[in-house]
Tab-separated table of N, CA and C in Angstrom:
chain	number	residue	atom	x	y	z
T	1	UNK	N	-14.574	9.443	8.462
T	1	UNK	CA	-13.773	8.408	8.553
T	1	UNK	C	-12.106	8.757	7.860
T	2	UNK	N	-11.200	8.033	8.559
T	2	UNK	CA	-9.839	8.192	7.595
T	2	UNK	C	-9.174	6.900	6.967
T	3	UNK	N	-9.372	8.114	6.122
T	3	UNK	CA	-8.280	7.306	4.605
T	3	UNK	C	-6.483	6.557	4.781
T	4	UNK	N	-6.848	4.830	4.402
T	4	UNK	CA	-5.354	4.811	4.536
T	4	UNK	C	-5.045	4.719	2.898
T	5	UNK	N	-3.908	5.147	2.406
T	5	UNK	CA	-3.184	4.826	1.199
T	5	UNK	C	-2.224	3.088	1.310
T	6	UNK	N	-2.828	2.390	0.293
T	6	UNK	CA	-1.644	1.331	0.194
T	6	UNK	C	-1.454	1.096	-0.895
T	7	UNK	N	-0.194	0.282	-0.579
T	7	UNK	CA	0.503	0.145	-2.613
T	7	UNK	C	1.628	-1.751	-1.714
T	8	UNK	N	1.361	-2.684	-2.339
T	8	UNK	CA	2.438	-3.711	-2.304
T	8	UNK	C	2.873	-4.168	-3.648
T	9	UNK	N	3.757	-4.663	-2.930
T	9	UNK	CA	5.345	-4.747	-4.140
T	9	UNK	C	4.950	-6.621	-3.769
T	10	UNK	N	5.166	-7.599	-5.480
T	10	UNK	CA	4.966	-9.303	-4.938
T	10	UNK	C	5.771	-9.583	-6.701
T	11	UNK	N	5.687	-10.914	-6.305
T	11	UNK	CA	6.806	-11.183	-7.046
T	11	UNK	C	6.801	-11.592	-8.751
T	12	UNK	N	5.159	-12.375	-8.594
T	12	UNK	CA	5.280	-12.376	-10.473
T	12	UNK	C	3.099	-12.591	-9.837
T	13	UNK	N	2.831	-12.316	-11.018
T	13	UNK	CA	1.321	-12.595	-10.868
T	13	UNK	C	0.464	-13.616	-11.308
T	14	UNK	N	1.862	-14.714	-11.367
T	14	UNK	CA	1.022	-16.255	-11.387
T	14	UNK	C	1.743	-16.435	-9.943
T	15	UNK	N	3.290	-16.332	-9.568
T	15	UNK	CA	3.118	-16.977	-8.163
T	15	UNK	C	4.021	-16.120	-6.902
T	16	UNK	N	2.442	-15.645	-7.138
T	16	UNK	CA	2.174	-14.169	-5.938
T	16	UNK	C	2.760	-14.632	-4.754
T	17	UNK	N	3.833	-13.714	-3.902
T	17	UNK	CA	4.173	-13.615	-2.815
T	17	UNK	C	4.480	-12.369	-2.346
T	18	UNK	N	4.552	-11.582	-1.256
T	18	UNK	CA	4.412	-10.157	-0.549
T	18	UNK	C	5.846	-10.445	-1.269
T	19	UNK	N	6.370	-8.857	-1.728
T	19	UNK	CA	7.851	-8.766	-1.015
T	19	UNK	C	7.855	-7.191	0.026
T	20	UNK	N	7.097	-6.354	-0.482
T	20	UNK	CA	6.876	-5.300	-0.050
T	20	UNK	C	5.336	-5.009	0.615
T	21	UNK	N	5.195	-4.027	2.106
T	21	UNK	CA	3.733	-3.138	1.642
T	21	UNK	C	3.793	-1.817	2.423
T	22	UNK	N	3.649	-1.419	1.572
T	22	UNK	CA	3.435	-0.065	2.204
T	22	UNK	C	2.427	0.912	1.991
T	23	UNK	N	2.169	1.784	3.804
T	23	UNK	CA	0.364	2.730	3.379
T	23	UNK	C	0.952	3.704	4.557
T	24	UNK	N	0.096	4.754	4.746
T	24	UNK	CA	-0.116	5.936	4.636
T	24	UNK	C	-1.331	6.861	4.360
T	25	UNK	N	-1.085	8.189	5.456
T	25	UNK	CA	-2.660	8.700	6.069
T	25	UNK	C	-2.074	10.067	5.902
T	26	UNK	N	-2.978	11.000	5.942
T	26	UNK	CA	-2.855	12.425	5.479
T	26	UNK	C	-2.080	12.811	5.735
T	27	UNK	N	-1.925	12.599	7.819
T	27	UNK	CA	-1.426	12.852	8.001
T	27	UNK	C	0.236	12.928	8.493
T	28	UNK	N	0.640	11.837	7.666
T	28	UNK	CA	2.058	11.412	7.161
T	28	UNK	C	2.138	10.345	8.803
T	29	UNK	N	1.494	9.570	8.361
T	29	UNK	CA	1.812	8.314	9.579
T	29	UNK	C	1.511	7.480	8.151
T	30	UNK	N	2.852	6.840	8.748
T	30	UNK	CA	3.623	5.560	7.591
T	30	UNK	C	3.528	4.086	7.915
T	31	UNK	N	3.442	3.324	7.537
T	31	UNK	CA	3.740	2.183	7.488
T	31	UNK	C	4.801	1.080	7.003
T	32	UNK	N	5.810	0.475	6.646
T	32	UNK	CA	6.388	0.142	6.145
T	32	UNK	C	6.965	-0.890	6.085
T	33	UNK	N	7.118	-2.433	5.579
T	33	UNK	CA	7.513	-3.608	5.500
T	33	UNK	C	8.153	-4.121	5.010
T	34	UNK	N	8.934	-4.862	4.788
T	34	UNK	CA	9.760	-6.321	3.313
T	34	UNK	C	9.617	-7.182	4.407
T	35	UNK	N	9.464	-8.603	3.542
T	35	UNK	CA	9.210	-9.469	4.121
T	35	UNK	C	10.494	-11.132	3.301
T	36	UNK	N	11.356	-11.517	3.276
T	36	UNK	CA	11.427	-12.334	2.857
T	36	UNK	C	10.799	-13.207	1.940
T	37	UNK	N	11.486	-13.531	0.591
T	37	UNK	CA	9.967	-14.205	-0.845
T	37	UNK	C	11.016	-15.044	-1.368
T	38	UNK	N	10.160	-15.656	-2.131
T	38	UNK	CA	11.543	-16.788	-3.184
T	38	UNK	C	11.738	-16.010	-3.908
T	39	UNK	N	13.319	-16.115	-3.909
T	39	UNK	CA	13.456	-15.417	-5.417
T	39	UNK	C	13.358	-16.001	-6.625
T	40	UNK	N	13.009	-17.314	-6.395
T	40	UNK	CA	12.692	-18.238	-7.888
T	40	UNK	C	11.418	-17.463	-8.121
T	41	UNK	N	10.337	-17.218	-7.801
T	41	UNK	CA	9.209	-17.276	-7.983
T	41	UNK	C	9.144	-15.267	-8.663
T	42	UNK	N	10.223	-14.667	-8.392
T	42	UNK	CA	9.982	-13.550	-8.592
T	42	UNK	C	10.293	-13.302	-10.245
T	43	UNK	N	9.635	-12.103	-10.341
T	43	UNK	CA	9.630	-12.073	-12.421
T	43	UNK	C	10.809	-11.308	-13.355
T	44	UNK	N	10.963	-11.384	-14.346
T	44	UNK	CA	12.602	-10.309	-14.475
T	44	UNK	C	11.987	-8.649	-14.736
T	45	UNK	N	11.109	-8.218	-14.465
T	45	UNK	CA	10.729	-7.145	-14.050
T	45	UNK	C	11.040	-6.365	-12.618
T	46	UNK	N	10.602	-7.405	-11.551
T	46	UNK	CA	10.681	-7.721	-10.155
T	46	UNK	C	11.957	-7.556	-10.315
T	47	UNK	N	12.697	-7.952	-10.408
T	47	UNK	CA	13.791	-8.262	-10.071
T	47	UNK	C	14.574	-7.015	-10.504
T	48	UNK	N	14.684	-5.896	-12.136
T	48	UNK	CA	15.101	-4.442	-12.232
T	48	UNK	C	14.427	-4.189	-11.698
T	49	UNK	N	13.118	-3.631	-11.924
T	49	UNK	CA	13.075	-2.547	-10.712
T	49	UNK	C	12.272	-2.765	-9.487
T	50	UNK	N	11.710	-3.743	-9.043
T	50	UNK	CA	11.781	-3.894	-7.088
T	50	UNK	C	12.663	-3.782	-6.402
T	51	UNK	N	12.897	-5.312	-6.484
T	51	UNK	CA	14.185	-5.711	-6.112
T	51	UNK	C	15.151	-4.657	-5.650
T	52	UNK	N	15.992	-4.158	-6.522
T	52	UNK	CA	16.882	-2.782	-6.274
T	52	UNK	C	16.656	-1.611	-5.406
T	53	UNK	N	14.811	-1.338	-5.033
T	53	UNK	CA	14.970	-0.302	-4.046
T	53	UNK	C	14.023	-1.400	-2.753
T	54	UNK	N	14.632	-2.244	-2.374
T	54	UNK	CA	14.210	-2.869	-0.907
T	54	UNK	C	15.689	-2.537	-0.159
T	55	UNK	N	16.017	-2.891	0.923
T	55	UNK	CA	16.596	-2.218	1.684
T	55	UNK	C	17.261	-0.917	2.056
T	56	UNK	N	16.173	-0.362	1.602
T	56	UNK	CA	16.767	1.669	2.438
T	56	UNK	C	16.327	1.759	3.041
T	57	UNK	N	15.294	1.362	3.820
T	57	UNK	CA	14.397	2.183	5.400
T	57	UNK	C	15.404	1.112	6.272
T	58	UNK	N	15.446	1.746	6.938
T	58	UNK	CA	15.507	0.941	8.416
T	58	UNK	C	14.593	0.531	8.980
T	59	UNK	N	14.903	-0.903	9.103
T	59	UNK	CA	13.703	-1.252	10.625
T	59	UNK	C	12.727	-1.916	9.436
T	60	UNK	N	12.952	-2.457	8.282
T	60	UNK	CA	11.724	-2.099	7.121
T	60	UNK	C	11.750	-4.248	7.192
T	61	UNK	N	12.540	-4.513	7.740
T	61	UNK	CA	12.938	-6.306	6.990
T	61	UNK	C	12.121	-6.886	8.675
T	62	UNK	N	10.919	-7.858	8.421
T	62	UNK	CA	10.999	-8.178	9.067
T	62	UNK	C	9.785	-9.492	8.928
T	63	UNK	N	10.392	-10.404	9.444
T	63	UNK	CA	8.869	-11.670	9.501
T	63	UNK	C	7.353	-11.586	9.000
T	64	UNK	N	6.844	-12.820	8.663
T	64	UNK	CA	5.447	-12.822	8.317
T	64	UNK	C	4.839	-12.487	9.443
T	65	UNK	N	4.931	-13.325	10.620
T	65	UNK	CA	4.303	-13.604	11.396
T	65	UNK	C	4.929	-11.905	11.964
T	66	UNK	N	6.008	-11.123	12.644
T	66	UNK	CA	5.479	-10.294	12.953
T	66	UNK	C	5.283	-9.130	12.369
T	67	UNK	N	4.856	-9.051	11.147
T	67	UNK	CA	4.212	-8.289	9.952
T	67	UNK	C	2.885	-8.147	10.479
T	68	UNK	N	2.656	-8.902	10.359
T	68	UNK	CA	0.491	-8.775	11.014
T	68	UNK	C	1.127	-9.012	12.199
T	69	UNK	N	1.367	-8.628	13.910
T	69	UNK	CA	1.408	-8.231	14.789
T	69	UNK	C	1.728	-6.978	14.145
T	70	UNK	N	2.667	-6.234	13.768
T	70	UNK	CA	3.347	-4.791	13.951
T	70	UNK	C	2.000	-4.224	12.688
T	71	UNK	N	1.607	-4.633	11.821
T	71	UNK	CA	0.677	-3.852	10.607
T	71	UNK	C	-1.159	-3.998	11.640
T	72	UNK	N	-1.394	-4.504	12.349
T	72	UNK	CA	-2.628	-4.880	12.975
T	72	UNK	C	-2.678	-3.399	13.514
T	73	UNK	N	-1.283	-3.720	15.123
T	73	UNK	CA	-1.084	-2.555	15.653
T	73	UNK	C	-1.307	-1.563	15.326
T	74	UNK	N	-0.043	-0.733	14.294
T	74	UNK	CA	-0.136	0.251	13.990
T	74	UNK	C	-1.400	0.697	13.927
T	75	UNK	N	-2.751	-0.266	12.256
T	75	UNK	CA	-3.700	0.309	12.005
T	75	UNK	C	-4.973	0.717	13.660
T	76	UNK	N	-4.285	-0.210	14.972
T	76	UNK	CA	-5.100	0.625	16.058
T	76	UNK	C	-4.744	1.929	17.019
T	77	UNK	N	-3.778	2.019	16.511
T	77	UNK	CA	-2.641	3.107	17.682
T	77	UNK	C	-3.424	3.910	16.257
T	78	UNK	N	-3.487	4.322	15.126
T	78	UNK	CA	-3.192	4.851	14.357
T	78	UNK	C	-5.331	6.004	13.940
T	79	UNK	N	-5.501	4.879	14.204
T	79	UNK	CA	-7.376	4.737	14.465
T	79	UNK	C	-7.936	6.123	15.057
T	80	UNK	N	-8.573	6.764	14.733
T	80	UNK	CA	-9.480	7.257	15.919
T	80	UNK	C	-10.324	6.676	16.295
T	81	UNK	N	-10.244	7.185	17.812
T	81	UNK	CA	-12.055	6.542	18.528
T	81	UNK	C	-12.408	6.754	17.607
T	82	UNK	N	-13.495	5.287	17.879
T	82	UNK	CA	-15.058	4.834	17.126
T	82	UNK	C	-15.127	5.356	15.460
T	83	UNK	N	-14.289	5.027	15.055
T	83	UNK	CA	-13.914	5.710	14.052
T	83	UNK	C	-13.515	4.740	12.413
T	84	UNK	N	-13.909	4.281	11.611
T	84	UNK	CA	-13.421	3.562	10.747
T	84	UNK	C	-12.463	3.957	9.380
T	85	UNK	N	-11.171	3.550	9.737
T	85	UNK	CA	-10.554	3.420	8.737
T	85	UNK	C	-10.945	2.533	7.302
T	86	UNK	N	-10.598	3.421	6.291
T	86	UNK	CA	-11.183	3.116	5.030
T	86	UNK	C	-9.888	2.961	4.293
T	87	UNK	N	-9.344	1.725	3.880
T	87	UNK	CA	-8.422	1.292	3.012
T	87	UNK	C	-8.192	1.181	1.765
T	88	UNK	N	-7.557	1.896	0.993
T	88	UNK	CA	-7.698	2.786	-0.202
T	88	UNK	C	-6.315	1.913	-1.217
T	89	UNK	N	-7.123	1.479	-2.448
T	89	UNK	CA	-5.834	0.456	-2.925
T	89	UNK	C	-6.234	0.305	-4.398
T	90	UNK	N	-5.562	0.802	-5.187
T	90	UNK	CA	-6.172	1.074	-6.754
T	90	UNK	C	-5.789	-0.619	-7.171
T	91	UNK	N	-5.176	-1.146	-7.157
T	91	UNK	CA	-5.578	-2.574	-7.477
T	91	UNK	C	-6.036	-3.550	-6.381
T	92	UNK	N	-6.794	-4.664	-6.963
T	92	UNK	CA	-7.059	-6.041	-6.110
T	92	UNK	C	-6.199	-7.051	-5.552
T	93	UNK	N	-4.994	-6.664	-6.093
T	93	UNK	CA	-3.921	-7.484	-5.498
T	93	UNK	C	-3.466	-7.055	-3.956
T	94	UNK	N	-3.636	-5.634	-4.074
T	94	UNK	CA	-3.008	-4.803	-2.895
T	94	UNK	C	-3.596	-5.677	-1.765
T	95	UNK	N	-5.184	-5.494	-1.985
T	95	UNK	CA	-6.067	-5.281	-0.760
T	95	UNK	C	-5.861	-7.191	-0.195
T	96	UNK	N	-5.553	-7.859	-1.742
T	96	UNK	CA	-5.999	-9.303	-1.118
T	96	UNK	C	-3.866	-10.019	0.129
T	97	UNK	N	-3.364	-9.118	-0.646
T	97	UNK	CA	-1.786	-9.480	0.153
T	97	UNK	C	-2.517	-8.606	1.202
T	98	UNK	N	-2.851	-7.211	1.493
T	98	UNK	CA	-2.829	-6.806	2.819
T	98	UNK	C	-3.525	-7.603	3.888
T	99	UNK	N	-4.805	-8.720	3.314
T	99	UNK	CA	-5.518	-9.860	3.787
T	99	UNK	C	-4.812	-10.483	4.441
T	100	UNK	N	-4.282	-11.153	3.300
T	100	UNK	CA	-3.045	-12.631	3.515
T	100	UNK	C	-2.417	-11.712	4.173
T	101	UNK	N	-1.771	-10.892	4.801
T	101	UNK	CA	-0.570	-10.399	5.905
T	101	UNK	C	-0.821	-9.728	7.293
T	102	UNK	N	-2.330	-9.901	7.926
T	102	UNK	CA	-2.737	-9.563	8.529
T	102	UNK	C	-3.585	-10.957	9.030
T	103	UNK	N	-3.395	-12.371	8.390
T	103	UNK	CA	-3.584	-13.677	8.350
T	103	UNK	C	-5.344	-13.302	8.535
T	104	UNK	N	-5.962	-12.648	7.397
T	104	UNK	CA	-7.260	-12.431	7.236
T	104	UNK	C	-8.346	-12.330	8.383
T	105	UNK	N	-7.117	-11.176	9.447
T	105	UNK	CA	-8.517	-10.576	10.573
T	105	UNK	C	-8.511	-9.218	10.644
T	106	UNK	N	-8.850	-9.010	9.540
T	106	UNK	CA	-9.505	-8.004	8.823
T	106	UNK	C	-10.498	-6.943	9.937
T	107	UNK	N	-9.878	-6.087	10.868
T	107	UNK	CA	-11.024	-5.455	11.875
T	107	UNK	C	-12.175	-5.037	11.251
T	108	UNK	N	-13.148	-5.374	11.779
T	108	UNK	CA	-14.722	-5.100	11.049
T	108	UNK	C	-14.178	-3.288	10.895
T	109	UNK	N	-13.724	-2.567	11.837
T	109	UNK	CA	-14.000	-1.216	11.417
T	109	UNK	C	-12.587	-0.482	10.290
T	110	UNK	N	-12.097	-1.387	9.501
T	110	UNK	CA	-11.815	-1.476	8.994
T	110	UNK	C	-12.104	-1.549	6.996
T	111	UNK	N	-12.174	-0.989	6.156
T	111	UNK	CA	-13.538	-1.052	5.330
T	111	UNK	C	-12.666	-0.371	3.945
T	112	UNK	N	-12.442	-1.528	3.186
T	112	UNK	CA	-11.824	-1.961	0.930
T	112	UNK	C	-12.599	-0.292	0.691
T	113	UNK	N	-11.875	-0.113	-0.321
T	113	UNK	CA	-12.544	0.828	-1.563
T	113	UNK	C	-11.253	0.906	-2.780
T	114	UNK	N	-11.795	0.903	-3.512
T	114	UNK	CA	-11.366	0.189	-4.717
T	114	UNK	C	-10.983	1.242	-5.090
T	115	UNK	N	-9.783	2.428	-5.466
T	115	UNK	CA	-9.591	3.682	-5.608
T	115	UNK	C	-9.117	3.762	-7.464
T	116	UNK	N	-9.091	2.966	-7.974
T	116	UNK	CA	-8.483	3.090	-9.290
T	116	UNK	C	-8.931	4.486	-10.181
T	117	UNK	N	-9.896	4.125	-10.352
T	117	UNK	CA	-10.500	5.343	-11.090
T	117	UNK	C	-10.510	6.716	-10.918
T	118	UNK	N	-9.924	6.814	-9.361
T	118	UNK	CA	-9.908	8.360	-8.629
T	118	UNK	C	-8.693	8.802	-8.430
T	119	UNK	N	-7.671	8.211	-8.931
T	119	UNK	CA	-6.363	8.324	-9.249
T	119	UNK	C	-5.952	8.776	-10.667
T	120	UNK	N	-5.949	10.367	-10.160
T	120	UNK	CA	-5.670	11.373	-11.713
T	120	UNK	C	-3.426	10.791	-11.493
T	121	UNK	N	-3.265	10.325	-13.163
T	121	UNK	CA	-2.284	9.703	-13.931
T	121	UNK	C	-1.063	11.280	-13.776
T	122	UNK	N	-1.479	12.802	-13.851
T	122	UNK	CA	-0.935	13.600	-14.265
T	122	UNK	C	-0.053	13.928	-13.048
T	123	UNK	N	-1.567	13.895	-11.981
T	123	UNK	CA	-0.577	14.159	-10.850
T	123	UNK	C	0.019	13.519	-10.060
T	124	UNK	N	-0.028	11.842	-10.487
T	124	UNK	CA	0.192	10.988	-9.591
T	124	UNK	C	2.842	10.889	-10.053
T	125	UNK	N	2.673	10.849	-11.512
T	125	UNK	CA	3.842	11.163	-12.571
T	125	UNK	C	4.472	12.451	-11.479
T	126	UNK	N	3.847	13.502	-11.452
T	126	UNK	CA	4.086	14.787	-10.922
T	126	UNK	C	4.825	14.881	-9.094
T	127	UNK	N	4.153	13.536	-8.600
T	127	UNK	CA	4.031	13.711	-7.751
T	127	UNK	C	5.497	12.867	-6.868
T	128	UNK	N	5.787	11.640	-8.191
T	128	UNK	CA	7.337	11.095	-8.136
T	128	UNK	C	8.673	12.186	-8.845
T	129	UNK	N	8.102	12.850	-10.041
T	129	UNK	CA	9.342	13.764	-10.367
T	129	UNK	C	9.548	15.065	-9.157
T	130	UNK	N	8.301	15.267	-8.290
T	130	UNK	CA	8.994	16.654	-7.514
T	130	UNK	C	9.358	16.005	-6.684
T	131	UNK	N	8.933	15.043	-6.057
T	131	UNK	CA	9.984	14.772	-5.009
T	131	UNK	C	10.796	14.066	-5.083
T	132	UNK	N	11.403	13.716	-6.519
T	132	UNK	CA	12.288	12.590	-7.016
T	132	UNK	C	12.524	11.095	-6.133
T	133	UNK	N	11.776	10.263	-6.406
T	133	UNK	CA	10.933	8.914	-5.851
T	133	UNK	C	10.982	8.285	-7.382
T	134	UNK	N	11.812	6.753	-6.942
T	134	UNK	CA	11.253	6.013	-8.297
T	134	UNK	C	9.808	5.378	-7.591
T	135	UNK	N	9.408	4.802	-9.113
T	135	UNK	CA	7.841	3.748	-9.093
T	135	UNK	C	8.772	2.650	-8.620
T	136	UNK	N	7.356	1.926	-7.508
T	136	UNK	CA	7.309	0.250	-7.732
T	136	UNK	C	8.510	-0.055	-6.618
T	137	UNK	N	8.099	1.395	-5.476
T	137	UNK	CA	8.455	1.006	-4.330
T	137	UNK	C	7.037	1.172	-2.984
T	138	UNK	N	6.696	-0.043	-2.320
T	138	UNK	CA	5.147	0.654	-1.961
T	138	UNK	C	4.965	1.421	-1.159
T	139	UNK	N	5.867	2.085	0.046
T	139	UNK	CA	5.400	3.201	0.266
T	139	UNK	C	5.765	4.457	-0.544
T	140	UNK	N	6.721	4.747	-0.986
T	140	UNK	CA	6.645	5.614	-2.072
T	140	UNK	C	4.997	5.560	-3.813
T	141	UNK	N	4.525	4.474	-3.838
T	141	UNK	CA	3.727	4.312	-4.244
T	141	UNK	C	1.983	4.607	-3.807
T	142	UNK	N	2.204	4.135	-2.248
T	142	UNK	CA	1.096	4.412	-1.064
T	142	UNK	C	0.922	6.316	-1.398
T	143	UNK	N	2.585	6.607	-0.869
T	143	UNK	CA	2.119	7.948	-1.192
T	143	UNK	C	1.563	8.560	-2.337
T	144	UNK	N	2.363	8.239	-3.473
T	144	UNK	CA	1.804	9.117	-5.028
T	144	UNK	C	0.307	8.736	-4.816
T	145	UNK	N	0.158	7.705	-4.868
T	145	UNK	CA	-2.001	7.331	-5.000
T	145	UNK	C	-2.253	8.010	-4.045
T	146	UNK	N	-2.138	8.775	-2.690
T	146	UNK	CA	-2.412	9.499	-1.887
T	146	UNK	C	-2.412	11.106	-2.638
T	147	UNK	N	-1.821	11.300	-2.964
T	147	UNK	CA	-0.871	12.721	-3.560
T	147	UNK	C	-2.315	12.834	-4.878
T	148	UNK	N	-2.443	11.612	-5.509
T	148	UNK	CA	-2.986	11.917	-6.826
T	148	UNK	C	-4.920	11.590	-6.367
T	149	UNK	N	-5.257	11.038	-5.612
T	149	UNK	CA	-6.487	11.035	-5.094
T	149	UNK	C	-7.460	11.782	-5.258
T	150	UNK	N	-7.867	11.932	-6.215
T	150	UNK	CA	-9.272	13.415	-6.523
T	150	UNK	C	-10.600	12.226	-5.783
T	151	UNK	N	-11.434	13.235	-5.348
T	151	UNK	CA	-12.672	12.764	-5.208
T	151	UNK	C	-13.967	12.895	-5.892
T	152	UNK	N	-14.149	11.866	-6.432
T	152	UNK	CA	-15.284	12.184	-7.737
T	152	UNK	C	-16.405	12.949	-7.277
T	153	UNK	N	-17.273	13.639	-8.311
T	153	UNK	CA	-18.770	13.938	-7.549
T	153	UNK	C	-19.859	12.529	-6.768
T	154	UNK	N	-19.867	11.352	-8.244
T	154	UNK	CA	-19.770	10.197	-7.930
T	154	UNK	C	-19.868	9.544	-6.126
T	155	UNK	N	-19.007	10.199	-5.917
T	155	UNK	CA	-17.702	9.490	-4.874
T	155	UNK	C	-18.810	10.236	-3.231
T	156	UNK	N	-19.314	11.153	-3.699
T	156	UNK	CA	-19.852	12.272	-2.064
T	156	UNK	C	-21.093	12.239	-2.430
T	157	UNK	N	-21.921	11.346	-3.188
T	157	UNK	CA	-23.431	10.738	-3.210
T	157	UNK	C	-23.589	9.667	-2.251
């Protein structure tokens, strides 16, 4: 099974709207998109930590319809033939926003996996430091989760 690590940024926990989504595989296949969002829904934290990181990756801005099409096409393109893909997320809202982004058209070969208990926070911190990347950017956070992912003995059973 191929693993894809995902992260999202969103407006606020109470008035939730997707801002950006990042996915990455061990083979460094990446997908990143930013969509329009209602500015009034953004929390103070999002205005300070997330919004300043937007607009730095060329071609990332797209409509929600385009996001759905492009994300499904990307998943199909990177999927090895007859192989399932495990979508690894560390927070339930990431999965919820992912399935909303693809208009609830989750391919049968995409399997969700909550990995919050498999993330080594020290490795995650070291990833950001080593690569001099800020936190709260969906693509960077997906990459950090991949770098910090630790398979546990219970996962292998």
